[in-house]
Amino acid sequence: MKDPINEPREYRNDARRKMFSSSFSVTCLLVSSLAIVVLATLLLSIFSTGGGWLSAEMLTASHRENNPEESGIGQAIIGSLVICTICGLAALPIGVGTAIFLEEFKPKNRFLRMLHGLVQLNINNLAGVPSIVYGILGLTAFVYMFGAFSPIRVNDQPDYEIGATYSYQTKTLGGNYVRFPATPKIQPFFEIKQPRQVSSSEGQPFKLNVVSATTDAAEYKDKLEETVILGTKAELTSHNGVESYTTQTLGGTTVFFKAEPTYSQFAKILEPLMVSDPEGNTFELNVLSKSDAIPTNPEVLSKSVFADSPDPTKRSSASIFRENSFFHMHLPFSKSVLSAGLTLALVILPIVIIASQEAIRGVPQTLREAAFGMGATRWQVVRSAVLPSAIPGIMTGAILAMSRAVGEAAPLLAVMGGVLGTTNHLSSLMDKTPVLPVTIFKWAGDENQGFEHLAAAAIIVLLAFLLLMNSVAIFIRYRYEKKLA
Amino acid sequence: MQKLATPSNRAQGRSLSKSTKYQASTATIDSSSESMMTAIDIANFNAFYGTFQALHDLNLKIPRQQVTAFIGPSGCGKSTLLKWCNRMNDIVPIAHATGSLKVGDRNILSRNTDVVDLRRQVGMVFQKANPFPKSIFDNVAYGARLHYKISRSELYELVEWSLKKAALWDEVKDRLKSSALGLSGGQQQRLCIARAIATGPEILLMDEPCSALDPASTARIEDLIFELRRQFTIVIVTHNMQQAARCSDRTAFFFEGKIVEEGATEDVFTRPQKQQTEDYVTGKFG
Amino acid sequence: MSDQSLGQGELLAPPASPRREFRPRSSKSSKRWQAVVVTGLVFCALVSVFTTIGIIVMLVVESWGFFADDQIEIWKFLTGTKWTVGQTQGELSYGIWPLLSGTLRITGIAMMIALPMGLISAIYLSEYASKRIRSLLKPTLEILAGIPTVVLGFFAVKFITPYMLEPLGDFKTFNATSAGIAVGILCIPLVTSLAEDALQAVPNRLREGGYGLGATRLEVTLKVVVPAALSGIISAFLLALARAIGETMVVALAAGSTPTLTLDPRMPSQTMTGFIVETFKSESVVPGTLSYFSIYAVAAVLFLITFGITLIGQIIRMKYREVYD
């Protein structure tokens, strides 16, 4: 009997196997290097397109329609910074808190452990949700707040608001503007512009639908009793002793809803009153009647208006004017930097959590034992032993997450729309603002060729900004590592 | 071996009640009373990791002001018992135990044990030196800051006292503010001992405190242990039988989750009662 | 006794412990504080739970607004082959397939690029690369991963299409191929880093076993390491797939805004995400209108697909992690 190992056999070709192996290594190297080629091409093409358009003016100017030569990214840079600050302030504490909870407060109870695992799985999954979905969530949850409040339209005051002062503004005969304070009053008429809760004369509450006059009301043909045409005027009346507005629906039912004091859009000026100009000077406004001669002295002219009258050429209408303080807030948040910042915070939250978890997991268990052994409570262990060691990792992760936020365009498009420029400077959290990535997106799609170069220049600024943030992350890591060693 | 068996009254008088105030002893206590001589009283103790039983029906009294060594091959459960003495096993989710483990007159296994308070009284030094990434001063002050309302000057005094106790003061007094991670391994371990005694514990648990150290550092720590027992009850887990022989008063030999033999160190090493003990101390297995 | 720092006399009369006079802090107060902190932490953790609930509730409720509309039948939505929502003229068609097929086409092209390249790069980094090449390749991939997608979209429409594709054939200005290539580029770093993690998790003893039998490096890599890391690699592929499906800015810039149902990669091809952005960009979305609700219906489909793929990827990843731990 011969051992099978001693059977004569041919060797497989060693040289060929070795050749395959080394040629595979070369292939790998070539394929991997493609990443470098791609990156280089990308940077080169962007620098060659936009490099020449970088200038101090471009960095400070704001968008001008059809005029790329004079457009710039001043507002966009500030907008991006503000939104990222809000995003960071919201996402970092919540993210780090969640990570601490998940890593350091693992429950013993089986059921709670399962819940704990589910939260973890959920976070990993959230990291894979497309950012545009977060954008839609931001639109629903922050901008419209699930429709819990009436939507905010231009020139309407929101239901819940702080930090805004209303006044009426009118133009004097001298051409300058003056203002006088406005007080909310119950108006004799109310224009129905949106669906609202009403009650029938029997007190039965229901939702009143609104159809635009042009829309075929067929859609609501079964519900005409509960439908009015957009802009229907409701009159002031007293219903069960409450000041209410009343109107008739298309179906002929009479409905009532409570009258709230509001600012009317326009105020009539009938007699002299105290006004102030934008510089803050207060003086009495002369009110001229139709028949009065128009004064010639410019000083007097700038303090005079016509009394309100049917004659449109000799009428001064004072219209509502809102001034927002820096802390101006209202519900819902509408399309504002606050909504945008919070939405971005949701986008980066899973990234912050996962990075912080990894940093916390990297803290050696012996440190925890040491603190526990001294009689520290779990939170004291976290605060004094775990967090100090995990901070560099957390900071690095946080900055990387923030750099993701800086470059996000899709959620901001959803939440603020494609804003390219605003007339006012960003003064409160409720303002809209252009941001860098959205600006780049809109410019890249602009038909005017100049904007293509401008978009490339804006990309260079954005990339420089990201590079800066990443360098800070590396610096922090390096410094802490040195300090701890 | 030099034996200093006289316990000091000072430490004995410390009460272990929950709202302990550390006071110099004024009470006179019958030092012969057995219950007052016992620091840790273990009875019918079983410990489990999940379904695995790590310790079987242990009965052991650990006397005050003495060094008790737990010896035995790895996996015999000696560290597990040590960790139960200040409930460090609470960190391990699957660990649980039955029976009675009394520190003073409290069964610390009971649900309503205040582990924070317990760990103040039962300090622990770990296998590997684990200083916090903070300054030397902050490391030693850590426990005191946790547990006491204490002024800065008192804190400084306490840190100095603890470092002197741990025989580290002369080496670090000029650099209290520098990072504890800059110390050598042996110094770090002594720092951990200083840190543990700065909380004013009654009992010090040491889990193989020298296993990661070189012989010179080991010798210093052993000396330290020998000195410290005047004030603290010390329980030390060790792999090293020479170490147990050198610095302990009493020795318990563990094997496969049971205490095979327990008694005065000299007896266990020179006149073991059980064959297994003899085999182990003479190096036949382990 | 060799201790130098403490004299014998000092030992016999130790300094009075200063701790006698200290009033202990009550451990109750630190526990109460801990309870407050833990409550705070629980609320932090709940934010992400409510995010998920918020997304699901929002998509269900608002898509309901779409399907409850008298003009809409859910069956036609799922099977229809024409999509004209948001267009002002013509008959209303709302079949999701043109958008879905646009997504699939671009994702397919992207995966044809990202999967092989990402995997090969991962193998190279994990098994072959010298330290120097690694220190060059790793940062490059990290930078590539950090490039905002809107920048890649710009690159696709201003460089890939005119300079790489148009010389090759009759490509439209906006086409599926350039968008697919750009999406592929942005998926490469993701595939590489996840697959490399999986390869590195394979214990060295397996490799040693292979080499010990006289296998070449290629044979060890392909017959030992890659099969051992397979579940990790598959999960990397799935996560990249989800990422590509959800990618928005690249397709919004490079793929055009015409929903098409074709296999021709030279044609424009609006995706689900592309449609959503197009609707937002025009700023004509008014809550309560059909095109507003249609966003949610499309987003619901998008969310279902990506969430499902991510979930499967996560589960596979968890499984393989357990194997060698």
PDB file of C-alpha atoms in Angstrom, chain B residues 64-262:
ATOM      1  CA  ARG B  64      -9.129  43.913  60.998  1.00  0.00           C
ATOM      2  CA  GLN B  65      -5.787  45.613  60.660  1.00  0.00           C
ATOM      3  CA  GLN B  66      -4.204  42.663  59.050  1.00  0.00           C
ATOM      4  CA  VAL B  67      -3.177  41.771  55.554  1.00  0.00           C
ATOM      5  CA  THR B  68      -5.123  38.880  54.137  1.00  0.00           C
ATOM      6  CA  ALA B  69      -3.859  37.356  50.919  1.00  0.00           C
ATOM      7  CA  PHE B  70      -6.014  35.419  48.461  1.00  0.00           C
ATOM      8  CA  ILE B  71      -3.909  32.984  46.494  1.00  0.00           C
ATOM      9  CA  GLY B  72      -4.754  30.355  43.927  1.00  0.00           C
ATOM     10  CA  PRO B  73      -4.408  29.577  40.237  1.00  0.00           C
ATOM     11  CA  SER B  74      -6.010  31.918  37.713  1.00  0.00           C
ATOM     12  CA  GLY B  75      -9.732  31.474  37.278  1.00  0.00           C
ATOM     13  CA  CYS B  76     -10.196  30.210  40.832  1.00  0.00           C
ATOM     14  CA  GLY B  77     -12.473  33.104  41.750  1.00  0.00           C
ATOM     15  CA  LYS B  78     -10.249  35.081  44.097  1.00  0.00           C
ATOM     16  CA  SER B  79     -10.580  38.317  42.109  1.00  0.00           C
ATOM     17  CA  THR B  80     -14.309  37.779  41.854  1.00  0.00           C
ATOM     18  CA  LEU B  81     -14.619  37.626  45.628  1.00  0.00           C
ATOM     19  CA  LEU B  82     -12.447  40.714  45.993  1.00  0.00           C
ATOM     20  CA  LYS B  83     -14.586  42.649  43.550  1.00  0.00           C
ATOM     21  CA  TRP B  84     -17.725  41.674  45.407  1.00  0.00           C
ATOM     22  CA  CYS B  85     -16.299  43.173  48.582  1.00  0.00           C
ATOM     23  CA  ASN B  86     -16.971  46.662  47.246  1.00  0.00           C
ATOM     24  CA  ARG B  87     -19.545  45.688  44.678  1.00  0.00           C
ATOM     25  CA  MET B  88     -17.291  46.431  41.701  1.00  0.00           C
ATOM     26  CA  ASN B  89     -19.112  43.597  40.010  1.00  0.00           C
ATOM     27  CA  ASP B  90     -22.073  45.932  39.637  1.00  0.00           C
ATOM     28  CA  ILE B  91     -20.411  47.087  36.420  1.00  0.00           C
ATOM     29  CA  VAL B  92     -20.716  43.575  35.008  1.00  0.00           C
ATOM     30  CA  PRO B  93     -24.351  43.228  33.982  1.00  0.00           C
ATOM     31  CA  ILE B  94     -24.510  39.431  34.255  1.00  0.00           C
ATOM     32  CA  ALA B  95     -22.867  39.140  37.675  1.00  0.00           C
ATOM     33  CA  HIS B  96     -24.973  38.274  40.716  1.00  0.00           C
ATOM     34  CA  ALA B  97     -24.401  36.698  44.104  1.00  0.00           C
ATOM     35  CA  THR B  98     -26.216  35.043  46.976  1.00  0.00           C
ATOM     36  CA  GLY B  99     -25.432  34.519  50.651  1.00  0.00           C
ATOM     37  CA  SER B 100     -24.068  37.099  53.006  1.00  0.00           C
ATOM     38  CA  LEU B 101     -21.071  39.382  52.691  1.00  0.00           C
ATOM     39  CA  LYS B 102     -20.872  41.648  55.709  1.00  0.00           C
ATOM     40  CA  VAL B 103     -18.700  44.703  55.960  1.00  0.00           C
ATOM     41  CA  GLY B 104     -19.026  45.860  59.532  1.00  0.00           C
ATOM     42  CA  ASP B 105     -22.523  44.807  60.447  1.00  0.00           C
ATOM     43  CA  ARG B 106     -24.146  45.421  57.076  1.00  0.00           C
ATOM     44  CA  ASN B 107     -24.786  42.788  54.470  1.00  0.00           C
ATOM     45  CA  ILE B 108     -23.569  44.693  51.433  1.00  0.00           C
ATOM     46  CA  LEU B 109     -25.222  42.320  48.995  1.00  0.00           C
ATOM     47  CA  SER B 110     -28.598  43.697  49.966  1.00  0.00           C
ATOM     48  CA  ARG B 111     -30.365  45.735  47.350  1.00  0.00           C
ATOM     49  CA  ASN B 112     -30.483  48.928  49.338  1.00  0.00           C
ATOM     50  CA  THR B 113     -26.746  49.088  49.959  1.00  0.00           C
ATOM     51  CA  ASP B 114     -25.423  52.511  49.146  1.00  0.00           C
ATOM     52  CA  VAL B 115     -22.539  51.450  46.907  1.00  0.00           C
ATOM     53  CA  VAL B 116     -21.152  54.963  46.798  1.00  0.00           C
ATOM     54  CA  ASP B 117     -20.885  55.021  50.557  1.00  0.00           C
ATOM     55  CA  LEU B 118     -19.568  51.465  50.591  1.00  0.00           C
ATOM     56  CA  ARG B 119     -16.806  52.229  48.137  1.00  0.00           C
ATOM     57  CA  ARG B 120     -15.724  55.189  50.202  1.00  0.00           C
ATOM     58  CA  GLN B 121     -15.124  52.791  53.059  1.00  0.00           C
ATOM     59  CA  VAL B 122     -13.768  49.956  50.980  1.00  0.00           C
ATOM     60  CA  GLY B 123     -11.135  51.291  48.626  1.00  0.00           C
ATOM     61  CA  MET B 124      -9.635  49.401  45.734  1.00  0.00           C
ATOM     62  CA  VAL B 125      -6.312  49.268  43.948  1.00  0.00           C
ATOM     63  CA  PHE B 126      -6.291  47.566  40.584  1.00  0.00           C
ATOM     64  CA  GLN B 127      -4.053  45.196  38.728  1.00  0.00           C
ATOM     65  CA  LYS B 128      -2.872  47.845  36.313  1.00  0.00           C
ATOM     66  CA  ALA B 129      -2.179  51.329  37.579  1.00  0.00           C
ATOM     67  CA  ASN B 130      -5.045  53.445  36.325  1.00  0.00           C
ATOM     68  CA  PRO B 131      -4.429  57.094  37.124  1.00  0.00           C
ATOM     69  CA  PHE B 132      -6.857  59.555  35.570  1.00  0.00           C
ATOM     70  CA  PRO B 133      -5.469  61.733  32.809  1.00  0.00           C
ATOM     71  CA  LYS B 134      -5.261  64.612  35.258  1.00  0.00           C
ATOM     72  CA  SER B 135      -2.566  66.122  37.428  1.00  0.00           C
ATOM     73  CA  ILE B 136      -1.039  64.163  40.302  1.00  0.00           C
ATOM     74  CA  PHE B 137      -2.760  66.447  42.776  1.00  0.00           C
ATOM     75  CA  ASP B 138      -6.169  66.085  41.138  1.00  0.00           C
ATOM     76  CA  ASN B 139      -5.789  62.331  41.072  1.00  0.00           C
ATOM     77  CA  VAL B 140      -5.242  62.096  44.804  1.00  0.00           C
ATOM     78  CA  ALA B 141      -7.841  64.755  45.534  1.00  0.00           C
ATOM     79  CA  TYR B 142     -10.411  63.024  43.333  1.00  0.00           C
ATOM     80  CA  GLY B 143     -12.062  60.846  45.958  1.00  0.00           C
ATOM     81  CA  ALA B 144     -11.941  63.483  48.668  1.00  0.00           C
ATOM     82  CA  ARG B 145     -13.626  65.967  46.375  1.00  0.00           C
ATOM     83  CA  LEU B 146     -16.301  63.404  45.617  1.00  0.00           C
ATOM     84  CA  HIS B 147     -17.040  62.579  49.194  1.00  0.00           C
ATOM     85  CA  TYR B 148     -16.212  65.514  51.413  1.00  0.00           C
ATOM     86  CA  LYS B 149     -16.950  69.176  51.723  1.00  0.00           C
ATOM     87  CA  ILE B 150     -13.415  70.292  52.002  1.00  0.00           C
ATOM     88  CA  SER B 151     -11.497  73.535  51.737  1.00  0.00           C
ATOM     89  CA  ARG B 152      -8.497  73.977  49.462  1.00  0.00           C
ATOM     90  CA  SER B 153      -5.969  74.086  52.238  1.00  0.00           C
ATOM     91  CA  GLU B 154      -7.404  71.023  53.928  1.00  0.00           C
ATOM     92  CA  LEU B 155      -7.377  69.284  50.600  1.00  0.00           C
ATOM     93  CA  TYR B 156      -3.725  70.105  50.122  1.00  0.00           C
ATOM     94  CA  GLU B 157      -2.976  68.782  53.585  1.00  0.00           C
ATOM     95  CA  LEU B 158      -4.869  65.598  52.815  1.00  0.00           C
ATOM     96  CA  VAL B 159      -3.091  65.073  49.493  1.00  0.00           C
ATOM     97  CA  GLU B 160       0.266  65.550  51.156  1.00  0.00           C
ATOM     98  CA  TRP B 161      -0.664  63.126  53.898  1.00  0.00           C
ATOM     99  CA  SER B 162      -1.861  60.505  51.455  1.00  0.00           C
ATOM    100  CA  LEU B 163       1.178  60.824  49.228  1.00  0.00           C
ATOM    101  CA  LYS B 164       3.437  60.516  52.232  1.00  0.00           C
ATOM    102  CA  LYS B 165       1.544  57.441  53.333  1.00  0.00           C
ATOM    103  CA  ALA B 166       1.999  55.983  49.895  1.00  0.00           C
ATOM    104  CA  ALA B 167       5.708  56.802  50.034  1.00  0.00           C
ATOM    105  CA  LEU B 168       5.457  58.923  46.934  1.00  0.00           C
ATOM    106  CA  TRP B 169       5.602  62.434  48.333  1.00  0.00           C
ATOM    107  CA  ASP B 170       9.317  62.992  48.004  1.00  0.00           C
ATOM    108  CA  GLU B 171       9.276  61.962  44.387  1.00  0.00           C
ATOM    109  CA  VAL B 172       6.368  64.117  43.263  1.00  0.00           C
ATOM    110  CA  LYS B 173       6.155  67.039  45.674  1.00  0.00           C
ATOM    111  CA  ASP B 174       7.716  69.399  43.097  1.00  0.00           C
ATOM    112  CA  ARG B 175       5.409  68.437  40.289  1.00  0.00           C
ATOM    113  CA  LEU B 176       1.992  67.966  41.795  1.00  0.00           C
ATOM    114  CA  LYS B 177       0.465  69.889  38.899  1.00  0.00           C
ATOM    115  CA  SER B 178       1.967  67.776  36.159  1.00  0.00           C
ATOM    116  CA  SER B 179       0.141  64.904  34.521  1.00  0.00           C
ATOM    117  CA  ALA B 180      -0.040  61.659  36.450  1.00  0.00           C
ATOM    118  CA  LEU B 181       0.539  59.807  33.191  1.00  0.00           C
ATOM    119  CA  GLY B 182       4.131  61.038  33.223  1.00  0.00           C
ATOM    120  CA  LEU B 183       4.974  58.878  36.244  1.00  0.00           C
ATOM    121  CA  SER B 184       6.651  55.499  35.986  1.00  0.00           C
ATOM    122  CA  GLY B 185       4.607  52.328  36.368  1.00  0.00           C
ATOM    123  CA  GLY B 186       5.576  51.794  40.005  1.00  0.00           C
ATOM    124  CA  GLN B 187       4.961  55.426  40.850  1.00  0.00           C
ATOM    125  CA  GLN B 188       1.585  55.281  39.152  1.00  0.00           C
ATOM    126  CA  GLN B 189       0.604  52.293  41.249  1.00  0.00           C
ATOM    127  CA  ARG B 190       1.663  54.061  44.437  1.00  0.00           C
ATOM    128  CA  LEU B 191      -0.312  57.081  43.244  1.00  0.00           C
ATOM    129  CA  CYS B 192      -3.335  54.830  42.924  1.00  0.00           C
ATOM    130  CA  ILE B 193      -2.773  53.651  46.485  1.00  0.00           C
ATOM    131  CA  ALA B 194      -2.483  57.266  47.667  1.00  0.00           C
ATOM    132  CA  ARG B 195      -5.655  58.050  45.781  1.00  0.00           C
ATOM    133  CA  ALA B 196      -7.435  55.140  47.429  1.00  0.00           C
ATOM    134  CA  ILE B 197      -6.406  56.040  50.973  1.00  0.00           C
ATOM    135  CA  ALA B 198      -7.241  59.713  50.502  1.00  0.00           C
ATOM    136  CA  THR B 199     -10.925  58.883  50.692  1.00  0.00           C
ATOM    137  CA  GLY B 200     -10.365  57.478  54.165  1.00  0.00           C
ATOM    138  CA  PRO B 201     -11.288  53.852  53.596  1.00  0.00           C
ATOM    139  CA  GLU B 202     -11.529  51.265  56.325  1.00  0.00           C
ATOM    140  CA  ILE B 203     -10.515  48.452  54.055  1.00  0.00           C
ATOM    141  CA  LEU B 204      -8.187  48.424  51.065  1.00  0.00           C
ATOM    142  CA  LEU B 205      -8.697  45.812  48.377  1.00  0.00           C
ATOM    143  CA  MET B 206      -5.742  45.159  46.135  1.00  0.00           C
ATOM    144  CA  ASP B 207      -6.189  43.145  42.991  1.00  0.00           C
ATOM    145  CA  GLU B 208      -2.728  41.857  42.038  1.00  0.00           C
ATOM    146  CA  PRO B 209      -1.268  45.327  42.500  1.00  0.00           C
ATOM    147  CA  CYS B 210       2.242  44.303  41.485  1.00  0.00           C
ATOM    148  CA  SER B 211       1.595  42.018  38.560  1.00  0.00           C
ATOM    149  CA  ALA B 212       2.479  44.683  36.004  1.00  0.00           C
ATOM    150  CA  LEU B 213       5.532  46.003  37.825  1.00  0.00           C
ATOM    151  CA  ASP B 214       9.250  45.335  37.796  1.00  0.00           C
ATOM    152  CA  PRO B 215      10.854  43.682  40.877  1.00  0.00           C
ATOM    153  CA  ALA B 216      12.165  46.949  42.363  1.00  0.00           C
ATOM    154  CA  SER B 217       8.771  48.632  42.204  1.00  0.00           C
ATOM    155  CA  THR B 218       7.172  45.477  43.531  1.00  0.00           C
ATOM    156  CA  ALA B 219       9.427  45.565  46.566  1.00  0.00           C
ATOM    157  CA  ARG B 220       8.439  49.159  47.325  1.00  0.00           C
ATOM    158  CA  ILE B 221       4.752  48.368  47.065  1.00  0.00           C
ATOM    159  CA  GLU B 222       5.159  45.350  49.299  1.00  0.00           C
ATOM    160  CA  ASP B 223       6.885  47.515  51.900  1.00  0.00           C
ATOM    161  CA  LEU B 224       4.073  49.960  51.604  1.00  0.00           C
ATOM    162  CA  ILE B 225       1.453  47.295  52.143  1.00  0.00           C
ATOM    163  CA  PHE B 226       3.303  46.148  55.209  1.00  0.00           C
ATOM    164  CA  GLU B 227       3.265  49.650  56.649  1.00  0.00           C
ATOM    165  CA  LEU B 228      -0.280  50.470  55.733  1.00  0.00           C
ATOM    166  CA  ARG B 229      -1.856  47.606  57.617  1.00  0.00           C
ATOM    167  CA  ARG B 230      -1.453  49.557  60.846  1.00  0.00           C
ATOM    168  CA  GLN B 231      -4.280  51.716  59.666  1.00  0.00           C
ATOM    169  CA  PHE B 232      -6.153  49.714  57.111  1.00  0.00           C
ATOM    170  CA  THR B 233      -7.472  46.259  56.749  1.00  0.00           C
ATOM    171  CA  ILE B 234      -5.883  45.044  53.541  1.00  0.00           C
ATOM    172  CA  VAL B 235      -7.020  42.249  51.299  1.00  0.00           C
ATOM    173  CA  ILE B 236      -4.628  41.418  48.503  1.00  0.00           C
ATOM    174  CA  VAL B 237      -5.107  39.063  45.610  1.00  0.00           C
ATOM    175  CA  THR B 238      -1.870  37.721  44.275  1.00  0.00           C
ATOM    176  CA  HIS B 239      -0.502  35.173  41.904  1.00  0.00           C
ATOM    177  CA  ASN B 240       2.833  35.383  43.514  1.00  0.00           C
ATOM    178  CA  MET B 241       3.180  33.059  46.494  1.00  0.00           C
ATOM    179  CA  GLN B 242       6.395  34.662  47.671  1.00  0.00           C
ATOM    180  CA  GLN B 243       4.567  37.937  47.783  1.00  0.00           C
ATOM    181  CA  ALA B 244       1.792  36.458  49.864  1.00  0.00           C
ATOM    182  CA  ALA B 245       4.357  34.947  52.186  1.00  0.00           C
ATOM    183  CA  ARG B 246       6.285  38.206  52.474  1.00  0.00           C
ATOM    184  CA  CYS B 247       3.565  40.667  53.209  1.00  0.00           C
ATOM    185  CA  SER B 248       0.437  38.965  54.504  1.00  0.00           C
ATOM    186  CA  ASP B 249      -0.677  37.920  57.945  1.00  0.00           C
ATOM    187  CA  ARG B 250      -3.296  35.511  56.814  1.00  0.00           C
ATOM    188  CA  THR B 251      -3.733  33.571  53.598  1.00  0.00           C
ATOM    189  CA  ALA B 252      -6.711  31.979  51.922  1.00  0.00           C
ATOM    190  CA  PHE B 253      -6.080  29.440  49.195  1.00  0.00           C
ATOM    191  CA  PHE B 254      -8.739  29.307  46.493  1.00  0.00           C
ATOM    192  CA  PHE B 255      -9.231  26.484  44.048  1.00  0.00           C
ATOM    193  CA  GLU B 256     -12.026  26.116  41.508  1.00  0.00           C
ATOM    194  CA  GLY B 257     -14.302  28.557  43.262  1.00  0.00           C
ATOM    195  CA  LYS B 258     -13.852  27.179  46.739  1.00  0.00           C
ATOM    196  CA  ILE B 259     -11.662  28.093  49.675  1.00  0.00           C
ATOM    197  CA  VAL B 260      -9.490  25.063  50.222  1.00  0.00           C
ATOM    198  CA  GLU B 261      -7.614  26.333  53.196  1.00  0.00           C
ATOM    199  CA  GLU B 262      -7.401  29.493  55.249  1.00  0.00           C
TER     200      GLU B 262
END
